[in-house]
Coordinates of C-alpha atoms and ligand atoms in Angstrom, one line a residue:
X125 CA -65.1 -62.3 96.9
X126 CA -64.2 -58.4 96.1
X127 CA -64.4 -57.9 99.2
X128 CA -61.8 -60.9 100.6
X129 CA -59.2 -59.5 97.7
X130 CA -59.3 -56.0 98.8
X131 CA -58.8 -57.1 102.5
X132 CA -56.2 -59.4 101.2
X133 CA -54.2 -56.7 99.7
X134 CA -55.0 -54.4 102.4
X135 CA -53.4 -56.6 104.9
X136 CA -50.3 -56.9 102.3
X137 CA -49.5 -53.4 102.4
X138 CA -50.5 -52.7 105.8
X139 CA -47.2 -51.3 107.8
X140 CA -46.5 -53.6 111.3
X141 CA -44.4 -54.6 113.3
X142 CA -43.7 -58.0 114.3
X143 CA -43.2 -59.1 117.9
X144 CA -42.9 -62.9 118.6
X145 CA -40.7 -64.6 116.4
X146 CA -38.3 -67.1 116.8
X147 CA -35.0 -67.0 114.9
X148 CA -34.8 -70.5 114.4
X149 CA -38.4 -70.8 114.1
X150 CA -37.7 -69.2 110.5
X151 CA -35.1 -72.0 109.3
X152 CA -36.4 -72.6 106.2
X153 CA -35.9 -76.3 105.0
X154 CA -34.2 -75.1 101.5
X155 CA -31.8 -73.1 103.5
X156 CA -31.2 -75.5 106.3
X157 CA -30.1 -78.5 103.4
X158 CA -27.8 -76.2 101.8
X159 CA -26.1 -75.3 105.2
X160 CA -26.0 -79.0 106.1
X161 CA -23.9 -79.4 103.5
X162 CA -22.0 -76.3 103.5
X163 CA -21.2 -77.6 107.1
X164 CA -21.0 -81.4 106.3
X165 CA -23.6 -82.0 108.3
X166 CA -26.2 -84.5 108.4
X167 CA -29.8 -84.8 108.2
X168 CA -32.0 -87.1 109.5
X169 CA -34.2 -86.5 106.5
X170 CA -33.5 -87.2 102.9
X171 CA -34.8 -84.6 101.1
X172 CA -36.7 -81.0 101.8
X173 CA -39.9 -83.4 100.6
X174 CA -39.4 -85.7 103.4
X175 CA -38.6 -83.1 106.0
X176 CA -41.5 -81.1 105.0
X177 CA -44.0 -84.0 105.6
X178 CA -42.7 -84.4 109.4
X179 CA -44.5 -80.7 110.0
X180 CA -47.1 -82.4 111.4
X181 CA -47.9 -81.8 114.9
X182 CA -49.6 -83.0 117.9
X183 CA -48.6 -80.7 120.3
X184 CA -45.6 -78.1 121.0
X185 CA -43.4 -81.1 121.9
X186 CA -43.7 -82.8 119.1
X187 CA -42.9 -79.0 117.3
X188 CA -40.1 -78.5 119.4
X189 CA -38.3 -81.9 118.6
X190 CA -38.3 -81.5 115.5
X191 CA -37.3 -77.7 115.7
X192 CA -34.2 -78.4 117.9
X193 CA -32.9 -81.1 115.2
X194 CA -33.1 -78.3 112.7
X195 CA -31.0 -76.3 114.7
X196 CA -27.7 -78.8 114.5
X197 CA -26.4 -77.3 111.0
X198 CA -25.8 -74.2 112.4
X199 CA -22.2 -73.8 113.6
X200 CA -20.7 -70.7 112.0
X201 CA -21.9 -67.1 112.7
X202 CA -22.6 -67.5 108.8
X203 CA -25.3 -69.8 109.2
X204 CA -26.9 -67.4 111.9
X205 CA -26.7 -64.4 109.3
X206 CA -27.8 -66.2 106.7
X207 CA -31.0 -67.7 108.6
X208 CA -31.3 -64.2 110.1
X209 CA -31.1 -62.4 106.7
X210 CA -33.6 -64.7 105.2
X211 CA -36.5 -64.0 107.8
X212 CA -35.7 -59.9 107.3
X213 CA -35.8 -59.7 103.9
X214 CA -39.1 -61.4 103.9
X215 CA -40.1 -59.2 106.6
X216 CA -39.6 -56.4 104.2
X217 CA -41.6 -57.9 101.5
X218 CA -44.3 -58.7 104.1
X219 CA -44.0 -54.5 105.0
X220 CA -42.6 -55.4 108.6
X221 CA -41.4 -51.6 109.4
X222 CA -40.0 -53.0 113.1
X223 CA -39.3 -56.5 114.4
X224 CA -38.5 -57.9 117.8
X225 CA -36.7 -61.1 117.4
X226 CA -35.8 -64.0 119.8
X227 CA -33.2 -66.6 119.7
X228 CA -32.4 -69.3 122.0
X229 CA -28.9 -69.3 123.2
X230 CA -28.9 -72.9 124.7
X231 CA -30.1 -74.4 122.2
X232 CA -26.8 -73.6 120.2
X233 CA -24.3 -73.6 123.8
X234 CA -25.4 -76.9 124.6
X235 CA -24.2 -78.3 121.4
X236 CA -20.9 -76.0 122.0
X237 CA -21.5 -73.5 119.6
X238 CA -20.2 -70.3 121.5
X239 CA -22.4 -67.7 122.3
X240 CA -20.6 -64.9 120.4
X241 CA -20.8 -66.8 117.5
X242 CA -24.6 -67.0 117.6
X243 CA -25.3 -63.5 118.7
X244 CA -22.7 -61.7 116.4
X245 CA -24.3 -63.5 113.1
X246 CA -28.0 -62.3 114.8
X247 CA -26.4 -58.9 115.2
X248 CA -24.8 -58.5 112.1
X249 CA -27.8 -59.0 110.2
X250 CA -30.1 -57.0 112.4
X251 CA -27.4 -54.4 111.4
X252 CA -27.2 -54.6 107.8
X253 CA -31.7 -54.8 107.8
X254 CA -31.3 -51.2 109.2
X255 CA -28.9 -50.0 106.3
X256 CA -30.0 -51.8 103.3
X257 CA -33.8 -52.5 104.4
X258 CA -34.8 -49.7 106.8
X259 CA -36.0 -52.3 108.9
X260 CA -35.8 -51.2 113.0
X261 CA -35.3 -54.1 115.7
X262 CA -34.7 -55.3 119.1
X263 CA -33.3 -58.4 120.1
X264 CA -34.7 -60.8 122.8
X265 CA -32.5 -63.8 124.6
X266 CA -34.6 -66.1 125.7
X267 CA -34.0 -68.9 128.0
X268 CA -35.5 -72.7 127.8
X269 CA -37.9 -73.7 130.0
X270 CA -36.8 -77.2 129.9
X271 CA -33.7 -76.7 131.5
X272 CA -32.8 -75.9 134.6
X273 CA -32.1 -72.4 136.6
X274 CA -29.0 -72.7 136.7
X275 CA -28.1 -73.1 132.5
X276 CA -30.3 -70.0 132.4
X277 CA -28.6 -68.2 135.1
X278 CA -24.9 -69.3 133.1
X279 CA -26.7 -68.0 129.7
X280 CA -27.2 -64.5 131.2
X281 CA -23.5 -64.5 132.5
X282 CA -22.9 -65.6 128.9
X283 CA -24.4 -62.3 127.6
X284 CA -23.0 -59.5 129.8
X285 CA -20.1 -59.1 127.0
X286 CA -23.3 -58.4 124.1
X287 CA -25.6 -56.8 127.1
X288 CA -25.7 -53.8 124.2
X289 CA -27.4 -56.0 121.8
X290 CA -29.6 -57.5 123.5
X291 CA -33.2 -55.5 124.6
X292 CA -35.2 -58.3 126.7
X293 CA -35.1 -61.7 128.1
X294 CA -37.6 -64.5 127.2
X295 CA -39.0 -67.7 128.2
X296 CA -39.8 -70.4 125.9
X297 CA -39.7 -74.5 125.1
X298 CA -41.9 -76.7 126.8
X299 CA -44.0 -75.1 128.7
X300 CA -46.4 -77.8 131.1
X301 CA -44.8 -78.9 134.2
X302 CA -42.2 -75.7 133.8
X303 CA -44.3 -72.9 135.3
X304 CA -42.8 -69.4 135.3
X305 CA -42.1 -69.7 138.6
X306 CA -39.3 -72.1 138.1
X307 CA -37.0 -68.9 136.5
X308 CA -38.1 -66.0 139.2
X309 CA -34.8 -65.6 140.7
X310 CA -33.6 -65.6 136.9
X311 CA -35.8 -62.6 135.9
X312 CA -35.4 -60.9 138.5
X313 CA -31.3 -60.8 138.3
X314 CA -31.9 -59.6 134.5
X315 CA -34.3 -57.1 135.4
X316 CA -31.7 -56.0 137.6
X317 CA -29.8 -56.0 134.9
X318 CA -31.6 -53.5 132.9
X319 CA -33.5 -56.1 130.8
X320 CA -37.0 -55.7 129.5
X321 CA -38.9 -59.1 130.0
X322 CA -41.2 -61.1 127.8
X323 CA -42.4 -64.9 128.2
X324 CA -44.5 -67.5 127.0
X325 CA -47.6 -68.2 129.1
X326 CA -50.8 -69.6 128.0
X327 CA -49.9 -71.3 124.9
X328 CA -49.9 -74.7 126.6
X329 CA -50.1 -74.4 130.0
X330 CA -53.1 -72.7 132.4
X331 CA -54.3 -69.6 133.1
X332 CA -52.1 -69.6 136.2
X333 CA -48.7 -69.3 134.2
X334 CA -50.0 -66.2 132.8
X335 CA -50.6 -65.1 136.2
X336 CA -47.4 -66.5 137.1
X337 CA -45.4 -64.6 134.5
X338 CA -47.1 -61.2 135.7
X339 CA -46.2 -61.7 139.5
X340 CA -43.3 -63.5 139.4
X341 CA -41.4 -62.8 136.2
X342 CA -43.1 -59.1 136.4
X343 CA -43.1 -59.3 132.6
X344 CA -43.4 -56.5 130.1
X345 CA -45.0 -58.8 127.8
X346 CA -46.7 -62.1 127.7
X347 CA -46.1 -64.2 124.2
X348 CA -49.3 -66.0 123.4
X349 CA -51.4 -66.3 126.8
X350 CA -54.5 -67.7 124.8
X351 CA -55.5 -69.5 128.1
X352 CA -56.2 -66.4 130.1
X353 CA -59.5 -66.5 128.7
X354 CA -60.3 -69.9 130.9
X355 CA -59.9 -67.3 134.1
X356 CA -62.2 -63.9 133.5
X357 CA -59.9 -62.6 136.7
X358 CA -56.6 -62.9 134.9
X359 CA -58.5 -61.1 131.6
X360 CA -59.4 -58.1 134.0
X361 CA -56.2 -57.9 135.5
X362 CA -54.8 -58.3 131.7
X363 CA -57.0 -55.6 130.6
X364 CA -56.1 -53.3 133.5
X365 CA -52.6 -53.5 133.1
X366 CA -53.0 -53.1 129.2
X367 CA -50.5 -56.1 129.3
X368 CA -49.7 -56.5 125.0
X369 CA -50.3 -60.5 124.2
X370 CA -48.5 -61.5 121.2
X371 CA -50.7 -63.9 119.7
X372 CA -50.0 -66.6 116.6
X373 CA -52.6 -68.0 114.8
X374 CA -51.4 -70.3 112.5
X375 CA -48.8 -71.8 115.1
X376 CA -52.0 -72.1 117.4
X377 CA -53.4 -74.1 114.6
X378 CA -50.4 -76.5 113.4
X379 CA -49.6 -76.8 117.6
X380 CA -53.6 -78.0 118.1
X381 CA -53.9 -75.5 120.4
X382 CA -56.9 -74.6 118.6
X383 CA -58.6 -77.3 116.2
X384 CA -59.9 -74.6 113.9
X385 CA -59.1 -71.1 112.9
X386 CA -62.9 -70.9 113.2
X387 CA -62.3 -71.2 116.8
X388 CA -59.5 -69.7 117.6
X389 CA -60.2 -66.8 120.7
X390 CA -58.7 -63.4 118.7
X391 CA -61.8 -62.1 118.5
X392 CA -63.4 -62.8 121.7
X393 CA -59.9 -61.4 122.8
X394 CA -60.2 -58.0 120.9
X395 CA -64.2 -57.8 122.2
X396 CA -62.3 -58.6 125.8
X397 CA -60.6 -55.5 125.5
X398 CA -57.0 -57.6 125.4
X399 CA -54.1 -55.8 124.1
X400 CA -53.6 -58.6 121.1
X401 CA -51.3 -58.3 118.3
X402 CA -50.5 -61.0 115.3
X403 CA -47.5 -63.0 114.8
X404 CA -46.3 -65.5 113.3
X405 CA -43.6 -67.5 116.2
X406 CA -42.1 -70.1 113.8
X407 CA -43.0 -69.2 110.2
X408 CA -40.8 -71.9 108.8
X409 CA -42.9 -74.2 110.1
X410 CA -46.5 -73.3 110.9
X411 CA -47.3 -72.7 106.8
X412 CA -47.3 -68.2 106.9
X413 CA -45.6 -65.2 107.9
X414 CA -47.2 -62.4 109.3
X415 CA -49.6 -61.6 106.6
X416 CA -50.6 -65.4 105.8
X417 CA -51.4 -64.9 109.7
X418 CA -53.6 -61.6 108.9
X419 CA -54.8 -63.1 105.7
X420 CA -56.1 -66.7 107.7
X421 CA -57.1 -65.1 110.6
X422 CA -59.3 -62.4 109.1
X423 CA -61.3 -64.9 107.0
X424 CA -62.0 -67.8 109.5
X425 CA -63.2 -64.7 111.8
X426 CA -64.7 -62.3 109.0
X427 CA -62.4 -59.6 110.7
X428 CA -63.3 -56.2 109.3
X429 CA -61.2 -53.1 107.9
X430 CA -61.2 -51.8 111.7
X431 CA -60.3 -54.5 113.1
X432 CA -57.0 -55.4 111.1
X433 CA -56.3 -51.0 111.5
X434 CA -56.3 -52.2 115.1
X435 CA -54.0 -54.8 115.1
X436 CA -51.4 -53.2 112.8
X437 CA -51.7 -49.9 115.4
X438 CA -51.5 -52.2 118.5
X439 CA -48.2 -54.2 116.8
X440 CA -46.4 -50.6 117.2
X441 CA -48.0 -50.1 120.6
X442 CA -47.1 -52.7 122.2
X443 CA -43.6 -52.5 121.1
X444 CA -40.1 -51.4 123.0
X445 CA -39.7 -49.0 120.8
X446 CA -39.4 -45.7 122.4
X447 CA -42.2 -42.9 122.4
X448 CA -41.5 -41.2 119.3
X449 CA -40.2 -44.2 117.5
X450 CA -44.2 -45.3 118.0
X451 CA -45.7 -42.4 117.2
X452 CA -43.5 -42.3 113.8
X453 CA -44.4 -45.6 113.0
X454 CA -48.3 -45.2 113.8
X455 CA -48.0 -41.6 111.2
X456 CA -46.8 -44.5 108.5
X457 CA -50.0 -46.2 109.6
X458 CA -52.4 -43.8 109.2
X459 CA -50.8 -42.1 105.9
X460 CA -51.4 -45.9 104.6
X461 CA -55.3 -45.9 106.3
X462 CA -56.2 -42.4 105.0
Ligands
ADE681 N1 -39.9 -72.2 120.8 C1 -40.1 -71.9 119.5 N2 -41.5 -71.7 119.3 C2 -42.1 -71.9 120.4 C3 -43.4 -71.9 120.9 N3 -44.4 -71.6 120.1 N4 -43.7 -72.1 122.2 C4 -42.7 -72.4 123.0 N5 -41.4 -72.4 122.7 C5 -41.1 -72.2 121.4
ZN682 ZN1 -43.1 -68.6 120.5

């Protein structure tokens, strides 16, 4: 019991960096009544009570329904700083030194929400986190999988005015029957373009999106990619890249991608020699931030000391930061370790 406090508290204070996080995966439901009515705006829920009893999931569809609904209060870049301010300063409480953010363009555009308005409320509070919180990040657009090449190819148009304040390109939303393969002209127009590139692969789908993402998308990053582990010839080639995965355990949990924390692959991942990091994709919903992700995580798989030292270290690692941005953050580390 000593023992799981101490962890506990180590994992508190422990200095990381976040890496898959969805903006409006962080839309708390206190916030997201008070801007529904602020906007005059309404719900298809009653109370925060009523939402908060539909976070029950079968699958990421189910998730995503539900999360896109969420997403119809916001309208002025107000709303986007004020869900975006939210997330960072509970970032700082969580000791987040660095975080790399995406937000999904479309699913504001489609509603015709403009882009600027969006990515300038994002942007201002990215800004302000710097100032008042100390908190570095980066910024990744990602497109939805759902729709079609074309709305992704008019959202990267879209950001060529804000191409400053954006870092990567992502890929997320439903991911079965919408294989990375669908977007490879996409990706490679915004690597073109200067863009680092990051997608979801393996959360839901097989072994072979990861793959996918690798050859086709030539990604920087995969988000998730649990399911490599079906395939020991996409671990290799994970491992011999030293390709980071950005893995979620509690949204693996409320998703069903695993039925257990108990059995959930991070472990077998780490002992695979995977690049793995910890996340926590849509807080708002999935029951944790980062350190409820540590914190669950390490006791359903009796992680040790090392172990979390690792993940912390890797978090910076496998980051866009630059060279001796990383190294600066991994002497915060190990002054905390020591
Ligand atoms: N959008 C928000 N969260 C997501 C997830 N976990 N997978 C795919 N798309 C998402
Ligand atoms: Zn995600």
């Amino acid at each position: 019991m000593r023992a799981k406090n101490y962890l506990k508290k180590f994992i508190e204070g422990i200095p990381k960096a976040e890496l898959h996080l969805h903006i409006e995966g962080t839309f708390e439901p206190e916030l997201m009544f008070k801007i529904a009515k602020r906007n005059g705006v309404n719900l298809d829920y009653k109370n925060i009570e009523e939402l908060k009893r539909a976070y029950n999931f079968s699958n990421l569809q189910e998730f995503l329904n539900i999360y896109y609904a969420g997403c119809n209060v916001l309208i002025n870049e107000v709303d986007f700083y004020d869900m975006t301010w939210e997330y960072l300063k509970k970032a700082k409480e969580q000791n987040i030194l660095h975080t790399e953010i995406m937000f999904d363009p479309q699913t504001h555009t489609d509603r015709g929400i403009m882009f600027a308005t969006v990515i300038t409320g994002i942007h201002k509070a990215l800004t302000d986190a710097k100032i008042k919180l100390g908190i570095t990040s980066k910024l990744i657009m990602s497109f939805l999988r759902h729709l079609p090449e074309d709305s992704a190819f008019e959202t990267l148009g879209q950001a060529v005015p804000f191409k400053d304040w954006i870092d990567a390109v992502g890929l997320d939303s439903s991911e079965l029957g919408h294989p990375p393969s669908k977007f490879e002209r996409v990706f490679q127009k915004a690597k073109e373009e200067g863009y680092l590139i990051v997608a979801h692969a393996g959360e839901e789908g097989p072994a072979e999106y990861v793959t996918e993402a690798l050859e086709l998308l030539q990604v920087d990053r995969i988000d998730h990619g649990n399911r490599c582990l079906e395939d020991i010839a996409v671990v290799n080639d994970l491992v011999e890249r030293r390709m980071a995965l950005t893995v979620c355990p509690l949204s693996n949990l409320k998703l069903r991608v695993v039925e257990d924390l108990t059995k959930h692959p991070l472990k077998e991942m780490l002992d695979k020699g995977l690049f793995v990091t910890i996340n926590s994709d849509d807080p708002a919903y999935f029951g944790g931030y980062i350190n409820e992700n540590y914190i669950e995580i390490q006791n359903a798989l009796d992680l040790s000391k090392e172990d979390i030292i690792q993940l912390a270290g890797n978090s910076f690692k496998a980051s866009f930061l630059n060279k001796i941005e990383k190294s600066q953050m991994m002497n915060k580390l190990k002054e905390f370790t020591d």
